[in-house]
Coordinates of C-alpha atoms (C1' of nucleotides) in Angstrom, one line a residue:
Chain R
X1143 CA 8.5 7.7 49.9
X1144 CA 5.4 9.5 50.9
X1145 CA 4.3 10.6 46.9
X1146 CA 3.4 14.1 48.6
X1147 CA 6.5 14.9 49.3
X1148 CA 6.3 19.0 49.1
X1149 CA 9.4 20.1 46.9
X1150 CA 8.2 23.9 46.8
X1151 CA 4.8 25.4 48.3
X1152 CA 2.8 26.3 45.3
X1153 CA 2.2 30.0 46.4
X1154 CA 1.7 31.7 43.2
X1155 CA -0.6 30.6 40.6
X1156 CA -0.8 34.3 39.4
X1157 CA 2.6 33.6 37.7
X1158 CA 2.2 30.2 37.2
X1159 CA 3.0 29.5 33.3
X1160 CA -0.1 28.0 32.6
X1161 CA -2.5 30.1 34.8
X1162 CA -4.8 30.5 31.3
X1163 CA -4.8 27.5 29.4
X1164 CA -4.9 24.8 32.4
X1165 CA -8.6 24.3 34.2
X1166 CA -8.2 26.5 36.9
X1167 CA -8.3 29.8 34.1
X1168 CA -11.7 30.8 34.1
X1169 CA -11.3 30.9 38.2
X1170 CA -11.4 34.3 40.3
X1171 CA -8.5 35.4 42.5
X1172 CA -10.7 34.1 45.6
X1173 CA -11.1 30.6 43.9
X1174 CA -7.2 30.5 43.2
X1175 CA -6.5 31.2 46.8
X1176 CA -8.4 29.1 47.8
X1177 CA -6.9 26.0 45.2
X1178 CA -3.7 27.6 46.2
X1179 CA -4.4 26.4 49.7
X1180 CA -4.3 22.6 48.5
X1181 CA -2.2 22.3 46.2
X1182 CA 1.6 21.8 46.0
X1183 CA 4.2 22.2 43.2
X1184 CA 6.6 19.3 42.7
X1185 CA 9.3 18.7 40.8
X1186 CA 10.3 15.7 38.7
X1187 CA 13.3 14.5 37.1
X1188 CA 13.2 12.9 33.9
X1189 CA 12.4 9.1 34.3
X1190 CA 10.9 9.3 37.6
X1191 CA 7.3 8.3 38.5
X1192 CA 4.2 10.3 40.1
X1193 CA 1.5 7.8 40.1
X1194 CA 1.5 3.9 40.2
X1195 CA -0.9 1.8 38.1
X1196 CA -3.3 0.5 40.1
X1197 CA -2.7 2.9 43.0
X1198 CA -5.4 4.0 45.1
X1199 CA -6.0 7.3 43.2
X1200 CA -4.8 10.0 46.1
X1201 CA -4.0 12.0 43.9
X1202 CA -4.6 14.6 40.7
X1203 CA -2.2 17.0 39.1
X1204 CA -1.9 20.0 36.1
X1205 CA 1.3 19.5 34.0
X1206 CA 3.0 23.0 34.8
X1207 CA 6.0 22.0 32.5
X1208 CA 7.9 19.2 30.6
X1209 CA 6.1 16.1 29.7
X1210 CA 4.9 12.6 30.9
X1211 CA 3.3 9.5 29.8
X1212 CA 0.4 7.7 31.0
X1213 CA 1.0 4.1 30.2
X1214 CA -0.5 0.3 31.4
X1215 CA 1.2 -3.2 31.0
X1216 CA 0.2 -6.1 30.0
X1217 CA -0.2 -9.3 32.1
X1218 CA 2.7 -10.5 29.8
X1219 CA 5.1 -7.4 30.5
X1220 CA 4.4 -5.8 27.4
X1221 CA 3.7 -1.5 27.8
X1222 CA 1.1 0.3 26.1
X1223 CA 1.5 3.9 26.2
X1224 CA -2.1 5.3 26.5
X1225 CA -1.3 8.9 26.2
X1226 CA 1.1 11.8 26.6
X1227 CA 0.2 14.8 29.2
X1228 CA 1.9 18.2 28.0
X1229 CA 1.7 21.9 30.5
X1230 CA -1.5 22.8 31.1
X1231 CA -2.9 18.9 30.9
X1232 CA -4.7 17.6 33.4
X1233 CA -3.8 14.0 34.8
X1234 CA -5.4 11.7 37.6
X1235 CA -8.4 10.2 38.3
X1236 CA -11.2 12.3 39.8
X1237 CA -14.0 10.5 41.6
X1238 CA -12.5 7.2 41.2
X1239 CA -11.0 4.8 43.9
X1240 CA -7.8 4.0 41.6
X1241 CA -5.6 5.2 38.9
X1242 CA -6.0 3.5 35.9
X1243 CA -2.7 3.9 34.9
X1244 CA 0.8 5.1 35.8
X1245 CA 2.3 8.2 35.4
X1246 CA 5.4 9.0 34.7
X1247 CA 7.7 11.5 33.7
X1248 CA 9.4 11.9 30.0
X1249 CA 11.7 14.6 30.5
X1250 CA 12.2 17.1 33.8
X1251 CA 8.7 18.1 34.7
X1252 CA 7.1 20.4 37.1
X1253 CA 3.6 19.6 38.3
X1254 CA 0.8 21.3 40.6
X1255 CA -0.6 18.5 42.9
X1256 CA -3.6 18.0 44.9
X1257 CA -5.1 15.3 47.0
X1258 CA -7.6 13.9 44.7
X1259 CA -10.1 14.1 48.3
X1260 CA -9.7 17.9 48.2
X1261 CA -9.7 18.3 44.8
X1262 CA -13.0 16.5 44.2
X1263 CA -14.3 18.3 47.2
X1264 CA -13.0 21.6 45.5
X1265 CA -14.4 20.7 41.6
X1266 CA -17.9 19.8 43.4
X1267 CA -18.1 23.2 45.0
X1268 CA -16.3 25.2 42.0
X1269 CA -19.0 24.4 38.8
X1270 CA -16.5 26.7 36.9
X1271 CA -14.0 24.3 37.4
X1272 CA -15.9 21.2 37.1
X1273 CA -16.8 22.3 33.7
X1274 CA -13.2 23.1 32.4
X1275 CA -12.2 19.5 33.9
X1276 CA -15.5 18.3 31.5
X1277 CA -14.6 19.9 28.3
X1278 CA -10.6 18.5 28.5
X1279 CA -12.5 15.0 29.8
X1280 CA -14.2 14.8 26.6
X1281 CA -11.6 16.1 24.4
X1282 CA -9.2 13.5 25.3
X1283 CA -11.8 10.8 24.7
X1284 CA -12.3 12.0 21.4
X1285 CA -8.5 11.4 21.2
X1286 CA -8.1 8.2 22.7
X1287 CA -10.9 6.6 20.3
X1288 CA -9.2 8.6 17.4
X1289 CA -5.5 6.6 18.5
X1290 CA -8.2 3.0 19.0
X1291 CA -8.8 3.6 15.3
X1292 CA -4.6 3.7 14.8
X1293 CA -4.4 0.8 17.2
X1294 CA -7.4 -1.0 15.5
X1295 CA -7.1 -0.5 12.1
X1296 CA -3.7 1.1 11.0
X1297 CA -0.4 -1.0 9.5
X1298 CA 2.6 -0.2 10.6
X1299 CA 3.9 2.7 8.4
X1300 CA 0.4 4.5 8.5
X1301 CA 0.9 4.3 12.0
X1302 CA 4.3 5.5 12.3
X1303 CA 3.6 8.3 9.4
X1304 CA 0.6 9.4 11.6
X1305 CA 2.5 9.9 15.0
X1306 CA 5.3 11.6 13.0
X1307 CA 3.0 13.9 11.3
X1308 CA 0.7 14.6 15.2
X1309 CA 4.0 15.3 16.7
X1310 CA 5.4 17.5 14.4
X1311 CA 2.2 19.6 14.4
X1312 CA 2.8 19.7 17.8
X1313 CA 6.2 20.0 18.3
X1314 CA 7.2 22.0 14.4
X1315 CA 7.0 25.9 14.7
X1316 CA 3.7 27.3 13.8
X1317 CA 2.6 27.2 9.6
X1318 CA 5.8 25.5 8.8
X1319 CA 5.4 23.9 5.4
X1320 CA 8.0 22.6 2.8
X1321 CA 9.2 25.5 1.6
X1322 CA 11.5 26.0 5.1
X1323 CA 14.6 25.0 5.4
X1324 CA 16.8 23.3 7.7
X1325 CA 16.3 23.9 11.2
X1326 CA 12.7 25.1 11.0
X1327 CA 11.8 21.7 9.9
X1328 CA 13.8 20.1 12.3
X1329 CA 12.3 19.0 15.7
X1330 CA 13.7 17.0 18.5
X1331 CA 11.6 13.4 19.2
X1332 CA 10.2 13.4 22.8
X1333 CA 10.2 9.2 22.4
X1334 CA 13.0 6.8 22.4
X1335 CA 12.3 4.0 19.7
X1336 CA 11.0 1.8 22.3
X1337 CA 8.5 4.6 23.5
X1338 CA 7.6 5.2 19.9
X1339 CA 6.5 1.3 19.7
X1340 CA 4.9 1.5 23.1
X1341 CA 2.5 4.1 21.7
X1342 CA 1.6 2.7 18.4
X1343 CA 1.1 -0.9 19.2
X1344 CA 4.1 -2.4 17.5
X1345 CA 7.9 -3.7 18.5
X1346 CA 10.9 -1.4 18.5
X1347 CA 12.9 -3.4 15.7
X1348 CA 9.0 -2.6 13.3
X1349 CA 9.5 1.1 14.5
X1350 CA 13.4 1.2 13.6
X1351 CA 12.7 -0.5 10.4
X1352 CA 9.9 1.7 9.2
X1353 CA 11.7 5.4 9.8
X1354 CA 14.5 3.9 7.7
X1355 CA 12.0 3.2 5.0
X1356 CA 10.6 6.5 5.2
X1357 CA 14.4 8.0 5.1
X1358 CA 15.2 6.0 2.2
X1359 CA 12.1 7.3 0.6
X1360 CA 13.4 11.1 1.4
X1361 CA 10.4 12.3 3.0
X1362 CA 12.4 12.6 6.3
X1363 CA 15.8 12.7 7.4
X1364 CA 17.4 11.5 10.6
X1365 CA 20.0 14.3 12.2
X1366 CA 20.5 12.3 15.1
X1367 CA 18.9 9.5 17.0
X1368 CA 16.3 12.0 18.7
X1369 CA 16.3 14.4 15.6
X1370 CA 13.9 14.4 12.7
X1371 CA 13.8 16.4 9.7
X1372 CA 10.4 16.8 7.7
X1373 CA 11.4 17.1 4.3
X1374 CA 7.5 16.9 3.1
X1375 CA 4.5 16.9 5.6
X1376 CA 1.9 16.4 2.9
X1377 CA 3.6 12.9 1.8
X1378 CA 4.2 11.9 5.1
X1379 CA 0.8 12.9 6.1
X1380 CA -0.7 10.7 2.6
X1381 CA 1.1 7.4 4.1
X1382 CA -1.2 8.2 6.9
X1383 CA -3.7 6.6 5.8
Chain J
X171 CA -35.1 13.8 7.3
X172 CA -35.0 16.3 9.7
X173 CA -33.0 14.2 12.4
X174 CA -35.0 15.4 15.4
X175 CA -38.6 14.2 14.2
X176 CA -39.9 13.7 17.0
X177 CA -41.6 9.6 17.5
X178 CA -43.2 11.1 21.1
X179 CA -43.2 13.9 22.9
X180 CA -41.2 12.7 26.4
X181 CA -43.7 13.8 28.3
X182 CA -43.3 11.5 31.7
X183 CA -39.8 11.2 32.9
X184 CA -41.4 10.2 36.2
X185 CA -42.1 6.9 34.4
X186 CA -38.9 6.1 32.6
X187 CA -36.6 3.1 32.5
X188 CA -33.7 5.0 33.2
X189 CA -34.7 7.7 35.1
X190 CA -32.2 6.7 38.4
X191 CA -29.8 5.7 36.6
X192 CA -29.3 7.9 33.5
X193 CA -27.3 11.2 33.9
X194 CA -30.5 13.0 34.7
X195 CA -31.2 11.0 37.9
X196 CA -29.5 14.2 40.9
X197 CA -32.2 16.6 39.4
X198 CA -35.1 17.5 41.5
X199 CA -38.7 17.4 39.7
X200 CA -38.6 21.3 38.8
X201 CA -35.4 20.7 36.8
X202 CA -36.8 17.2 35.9
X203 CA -39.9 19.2 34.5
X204 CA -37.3 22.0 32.3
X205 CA -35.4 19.0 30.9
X206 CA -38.5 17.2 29.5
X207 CA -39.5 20.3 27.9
X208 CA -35.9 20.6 25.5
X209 CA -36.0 16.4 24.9
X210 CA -37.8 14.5 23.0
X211 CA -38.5 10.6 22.7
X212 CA -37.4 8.9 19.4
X213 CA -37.5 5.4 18.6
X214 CA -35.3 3.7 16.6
X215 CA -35.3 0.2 14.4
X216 CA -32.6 -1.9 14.6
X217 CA -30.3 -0.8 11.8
X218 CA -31.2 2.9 11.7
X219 CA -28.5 5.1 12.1
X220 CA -28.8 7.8 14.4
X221 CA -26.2 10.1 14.1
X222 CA -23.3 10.4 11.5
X223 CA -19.5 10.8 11.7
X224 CA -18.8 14.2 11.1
X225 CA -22.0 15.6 11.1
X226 CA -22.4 19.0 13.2
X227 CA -23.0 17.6 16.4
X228 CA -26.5 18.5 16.6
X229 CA -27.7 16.1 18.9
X230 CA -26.8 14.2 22.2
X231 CA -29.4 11.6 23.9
X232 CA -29.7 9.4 26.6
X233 CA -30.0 5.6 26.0
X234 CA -33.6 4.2 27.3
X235 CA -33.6 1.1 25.3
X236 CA -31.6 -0.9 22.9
X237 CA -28.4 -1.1 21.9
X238 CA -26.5 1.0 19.8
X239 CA -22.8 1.3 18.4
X240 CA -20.0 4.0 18.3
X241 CA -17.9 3.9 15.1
X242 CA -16.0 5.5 12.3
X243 CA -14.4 4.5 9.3
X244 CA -10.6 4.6 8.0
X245 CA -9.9 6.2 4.5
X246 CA -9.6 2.8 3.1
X247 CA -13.5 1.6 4.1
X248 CA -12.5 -0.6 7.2
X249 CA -14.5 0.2 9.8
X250 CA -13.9 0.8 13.6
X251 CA -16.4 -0.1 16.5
X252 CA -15.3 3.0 19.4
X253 CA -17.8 1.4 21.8
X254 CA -20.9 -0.1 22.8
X255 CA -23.9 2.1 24.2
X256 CA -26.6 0.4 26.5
X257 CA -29.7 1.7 28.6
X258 CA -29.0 4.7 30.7
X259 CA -26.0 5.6 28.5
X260 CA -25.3 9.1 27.1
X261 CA -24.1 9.8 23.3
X262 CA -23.4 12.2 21.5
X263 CA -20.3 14.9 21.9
X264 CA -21.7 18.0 24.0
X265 CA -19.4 21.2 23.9
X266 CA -17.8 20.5 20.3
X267 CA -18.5 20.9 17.0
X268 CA -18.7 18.0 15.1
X269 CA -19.9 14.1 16.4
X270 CA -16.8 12.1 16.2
X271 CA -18.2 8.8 15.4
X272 CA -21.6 7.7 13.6
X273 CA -24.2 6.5 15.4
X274 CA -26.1 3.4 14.6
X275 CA -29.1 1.0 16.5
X276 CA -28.0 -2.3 16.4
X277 CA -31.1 -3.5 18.0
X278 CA -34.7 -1.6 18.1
X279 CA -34.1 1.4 20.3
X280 CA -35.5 4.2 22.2
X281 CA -33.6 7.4 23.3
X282 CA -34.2 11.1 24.2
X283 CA -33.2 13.3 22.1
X284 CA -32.3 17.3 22.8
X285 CA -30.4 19.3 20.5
X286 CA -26.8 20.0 21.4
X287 CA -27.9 23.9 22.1
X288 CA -30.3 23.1 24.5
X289 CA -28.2 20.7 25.9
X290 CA -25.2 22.7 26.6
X291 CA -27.2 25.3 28.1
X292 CA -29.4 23.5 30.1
X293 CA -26.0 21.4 31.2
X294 CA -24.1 24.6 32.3
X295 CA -26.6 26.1 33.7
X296 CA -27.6 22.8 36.3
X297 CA -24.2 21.5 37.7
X298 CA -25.2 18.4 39.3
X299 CA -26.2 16.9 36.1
X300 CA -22.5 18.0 34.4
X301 CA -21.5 16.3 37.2
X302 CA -23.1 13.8 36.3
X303 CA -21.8 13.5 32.8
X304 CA -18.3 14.4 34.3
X305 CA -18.0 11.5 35.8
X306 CA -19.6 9.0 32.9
X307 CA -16.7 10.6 30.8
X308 CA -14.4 9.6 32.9
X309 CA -15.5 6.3 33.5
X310 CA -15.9 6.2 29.1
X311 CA -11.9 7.4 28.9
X312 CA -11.2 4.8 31.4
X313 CA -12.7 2.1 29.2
X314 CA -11.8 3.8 26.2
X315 CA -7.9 3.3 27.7
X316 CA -8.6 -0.4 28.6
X317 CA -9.5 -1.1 24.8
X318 CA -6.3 0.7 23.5
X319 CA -4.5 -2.2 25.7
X320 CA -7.0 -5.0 23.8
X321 CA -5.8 -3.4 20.3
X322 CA -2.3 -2.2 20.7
X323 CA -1.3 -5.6 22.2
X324 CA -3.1 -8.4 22.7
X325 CA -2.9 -11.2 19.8
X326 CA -6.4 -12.4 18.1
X327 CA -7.1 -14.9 20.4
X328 CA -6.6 -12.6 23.1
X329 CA -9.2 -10.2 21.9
X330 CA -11.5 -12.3 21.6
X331 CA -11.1 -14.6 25.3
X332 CA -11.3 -10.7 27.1
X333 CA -14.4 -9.9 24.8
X334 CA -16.1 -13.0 25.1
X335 CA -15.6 -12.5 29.0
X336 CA -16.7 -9.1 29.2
X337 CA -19.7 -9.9 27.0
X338 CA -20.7 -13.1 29.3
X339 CA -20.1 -10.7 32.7
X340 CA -22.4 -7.9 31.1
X341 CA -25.3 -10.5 29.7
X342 CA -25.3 -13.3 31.8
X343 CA -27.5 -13.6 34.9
X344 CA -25.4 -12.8 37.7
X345 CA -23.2 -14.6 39.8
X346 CA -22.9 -17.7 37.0
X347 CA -20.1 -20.0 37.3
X348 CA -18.5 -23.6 35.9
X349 CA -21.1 -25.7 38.2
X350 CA -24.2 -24.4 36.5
X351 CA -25.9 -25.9 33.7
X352 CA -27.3 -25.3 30.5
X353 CA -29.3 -22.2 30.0
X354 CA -28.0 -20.6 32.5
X355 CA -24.5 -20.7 31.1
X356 CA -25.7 -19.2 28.0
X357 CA -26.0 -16.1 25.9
X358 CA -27.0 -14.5 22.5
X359 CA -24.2 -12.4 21.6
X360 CA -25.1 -9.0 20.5
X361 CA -22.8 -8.5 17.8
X362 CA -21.9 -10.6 14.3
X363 CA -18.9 -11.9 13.4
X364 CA -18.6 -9.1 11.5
X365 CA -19.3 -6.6 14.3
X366 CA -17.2 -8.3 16.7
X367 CA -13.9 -8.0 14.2
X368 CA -14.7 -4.5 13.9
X369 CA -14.4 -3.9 17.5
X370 CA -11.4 -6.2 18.0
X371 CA -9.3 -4.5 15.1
X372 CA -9.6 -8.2 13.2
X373 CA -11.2 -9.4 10.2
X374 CA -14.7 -11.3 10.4
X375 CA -12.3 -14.8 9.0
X376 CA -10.1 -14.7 12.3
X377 CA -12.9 -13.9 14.5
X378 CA -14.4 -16.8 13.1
X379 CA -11.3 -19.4 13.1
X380 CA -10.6 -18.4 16.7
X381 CA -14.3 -18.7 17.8
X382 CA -13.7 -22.3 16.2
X383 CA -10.9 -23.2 18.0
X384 CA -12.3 -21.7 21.1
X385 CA -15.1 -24.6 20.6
X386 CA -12.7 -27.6 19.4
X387 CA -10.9 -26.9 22.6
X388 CA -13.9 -27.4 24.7
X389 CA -13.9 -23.5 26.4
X390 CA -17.1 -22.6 24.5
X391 CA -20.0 -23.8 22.9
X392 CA -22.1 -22.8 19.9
X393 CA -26.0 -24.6 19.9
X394 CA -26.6 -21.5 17.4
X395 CA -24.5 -18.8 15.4
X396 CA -25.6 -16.1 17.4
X397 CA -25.6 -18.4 21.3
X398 CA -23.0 -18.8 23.0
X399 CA -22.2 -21.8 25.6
X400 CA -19.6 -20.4 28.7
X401 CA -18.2 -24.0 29.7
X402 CA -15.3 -22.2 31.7
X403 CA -15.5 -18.4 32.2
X404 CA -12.4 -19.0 34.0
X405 CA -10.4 -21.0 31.6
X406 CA -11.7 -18.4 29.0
X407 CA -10.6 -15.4 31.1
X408 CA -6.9 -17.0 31.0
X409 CA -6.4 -17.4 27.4
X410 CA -7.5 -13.3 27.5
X411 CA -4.0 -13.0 29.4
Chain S
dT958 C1' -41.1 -27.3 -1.0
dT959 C1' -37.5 -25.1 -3.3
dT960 C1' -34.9 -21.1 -4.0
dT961 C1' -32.6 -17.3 -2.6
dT962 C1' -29.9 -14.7 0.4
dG963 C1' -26.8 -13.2 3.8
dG964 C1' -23.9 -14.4 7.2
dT965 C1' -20.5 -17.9 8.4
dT966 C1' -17.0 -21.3 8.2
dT967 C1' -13.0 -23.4 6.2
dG968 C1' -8.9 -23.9 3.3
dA969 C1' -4.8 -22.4 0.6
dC970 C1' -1.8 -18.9 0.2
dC971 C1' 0.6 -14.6 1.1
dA972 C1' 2.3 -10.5 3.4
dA973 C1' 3.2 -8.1 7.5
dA974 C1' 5.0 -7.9 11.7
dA975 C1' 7.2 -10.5 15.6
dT976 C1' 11.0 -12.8 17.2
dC977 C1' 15.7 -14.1 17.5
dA978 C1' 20.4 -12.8 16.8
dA979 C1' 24.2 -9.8 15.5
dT980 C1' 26.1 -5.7 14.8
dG981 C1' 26.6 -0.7 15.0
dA982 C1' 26.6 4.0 17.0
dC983 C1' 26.5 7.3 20.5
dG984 C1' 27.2 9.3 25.1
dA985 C1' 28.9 8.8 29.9
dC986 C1' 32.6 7.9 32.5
dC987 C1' 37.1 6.7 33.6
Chain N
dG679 C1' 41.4 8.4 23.9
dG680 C1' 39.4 4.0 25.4
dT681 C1' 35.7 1.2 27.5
dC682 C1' 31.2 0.2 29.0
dG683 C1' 26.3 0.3 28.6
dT684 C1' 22.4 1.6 26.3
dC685 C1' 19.8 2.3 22.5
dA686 C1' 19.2 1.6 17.5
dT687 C1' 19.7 -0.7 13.2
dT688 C1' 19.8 -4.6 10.2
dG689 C1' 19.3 -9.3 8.7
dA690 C1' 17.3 -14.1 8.9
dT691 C1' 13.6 -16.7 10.2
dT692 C1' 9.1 -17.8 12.1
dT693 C1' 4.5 -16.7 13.3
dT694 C1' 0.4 -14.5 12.9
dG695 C1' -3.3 -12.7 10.8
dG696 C1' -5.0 -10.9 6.3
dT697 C1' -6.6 -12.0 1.5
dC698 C1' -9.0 -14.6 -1.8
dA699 C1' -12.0 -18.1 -2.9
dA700 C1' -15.1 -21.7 -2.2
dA701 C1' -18.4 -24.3 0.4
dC702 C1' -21.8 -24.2 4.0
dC703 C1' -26.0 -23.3 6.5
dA704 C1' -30.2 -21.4 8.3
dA705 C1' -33.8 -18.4 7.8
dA706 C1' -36.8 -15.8 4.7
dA707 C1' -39.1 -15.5 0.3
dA708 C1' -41.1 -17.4 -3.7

DNA sequence: TTTTTGGTTTGACCAAAATCAATGACGACC
DNA sequence: GGTCGTCATTGATTTTGGTCAAACCAAAAA
């Protein structure tokens, strides 16, 4: 299957959901039209892949909806899940001959594509660009050396209390504290179990083991399998480490 | 101490180390001459600490000599090693408001300093050199990614076959294999046994017993605590899985 | 030379997480 | 409503690496 596969012509970045938070905001209408030109949306179904590890790297994409994973195996057939792309993310590997990692997506997704040869060609004509795609490049280095420190140097509940606490403060509605109740501490879990270990370094039966503990202790509750109640951020946020 | 006392002025880019290879090495001799007028040339004993965690990010600087680490410490006084910087490297975190991770010489270094203003400016203003630092980013998250692998799941003998191996490829003279002898086969490793836990998310006692092992089983061996004897790169690039 | 010092090695023991093995629960589909 | 398949939980056991403590060793200082 020929991976630019055109689902819908990406004609209209001026409605595009995340015209001003992804790289191409601080562009003029000319510069649009003219990324316009190159780019394709797509479409993707939850489970299905966009990029290959190991791939030649043709090509680069902005997360216009849903979210994926960027994850690597082991020689051994273990997964490490390197990081999580959300809209207005970047993913792909500019000026490099291969992607580093495969790409996949979580739940249905909708991405803006390029061919990484016009995109480079673009970004190197476009400083604009070039220097939206630097400041997210460095941002999510600071975040991957902040997860190595997790990986590194964490146990297994500080772990799991730290991704519980980053995802709620991603996923929880704005200023939510413990004084809510019911619903508006409630989120649904973008990870399966499995997921959950692939991120933080550890095996699914650790994972399992250690949100029962935390349940037990009260300081979350579990709705359903994907559901999470936060019945104290603080404490869970102290576990952290 | 004011952290940009300056050692000597760095007047003659022309004549350094690093100069077509650092990030500065696209710019023509006019922008060559503006760039030496915002730096400045420090030098550093082995030991010294450059820059601290959490500081304002005041500074960034290219690497001319030496070897310096990346690093940050958990609340609980473990520390973490985020990477390795060598001649022609950049540090520091342009665009942001705090450094990330303390700086520290591990050998006696020189770099060239410019405050993070300057920097930025001068950086926005000349786009082949953000280019230039885009894509050392990118190659730094790449890396950064591959280490997440080495923490999240490779066991302690693992991380310490891949580092050993990486180590050897960066420090030995090129093209080295099994049939050569000797010297030639051997290294002085940069780091202590300390140091080397604190990269591989260990502790210095497992470090240690795995070096040991390493050397009962013939793979490596150790004329003097800080050399290190390759007697099969390959053999030691399996047991790194 | 002897002493001191700091890093290193080694051993005994312990705790945490992995592994192995059932069992349980939920949703999709018939 | 029942059955299948997937995912999650729980328990028993093993393995790994961490912790604590002692010995070791080489280089620098006295």
């Amino acid at each position: 299957m020929d991976s630019l596969e055109i689902d819908t012509p990406m004609n209209f970045c001026q409605a595009c959901a995340v015209r001003n938070r992804a790289i191409c905001a601080d562009l003029d209408d000319e510069e649009i039209g003219l990324l316009n030109a190159i780019g394709r949306r797509k479409r993707l179904r939850a489970g299905e892949q966009l990029l290959w590890e190991g791939d030649e790297a043709i090509i680069v994409a902005n997360v216009v909806e849903g979210v994926l994973k960027l994850s690597t195996q082991t020689a051994d057939g273990k997964e490490q899940i390197l990081g999580m792309v959300y809209p207005s993310d970047f993913l792909g590997r500019p000026f490099g001959e291969t992607t580093p990692y495969g790409v996949e997506a979580l739940s249905d997704a909708q991405v803006c594509v390029f061919r990484r040869a016009d995109f480079d060609r673009f970004a190197r004509e476009h400083p604009r660009l070039e220097h939206k795609l630097l400041e997210r490049t460095l941002a999510e280095l600071d975040r991957a050396r902040r997860w190595m420190v997790l990986l590194g140097r964490m146990n297994a509940e500080q772990k799991l209390a730290t991704y519980l606490v980053e995802t709620a403060e991603r996923l929880l509605p704005a200023n939510c504290d413990e004084t809510k109740l019911g619903d508006e501490r409630t989120l649904t879990l973008p990870l399966s179990r499995q997921q959950m270990a692939d991120v933080l370094g550890l095996t699914i039966e650790t994972v399992s083991r250690h949100i029962s503990k935390l349940k037990k202790e009260g300081l979350i509750d579990l709705p359903g399998r994907r559901e999470l109640t936060i019945n104290s951020l603080k404490a869970l946020a102290e576990r952290g480490g």
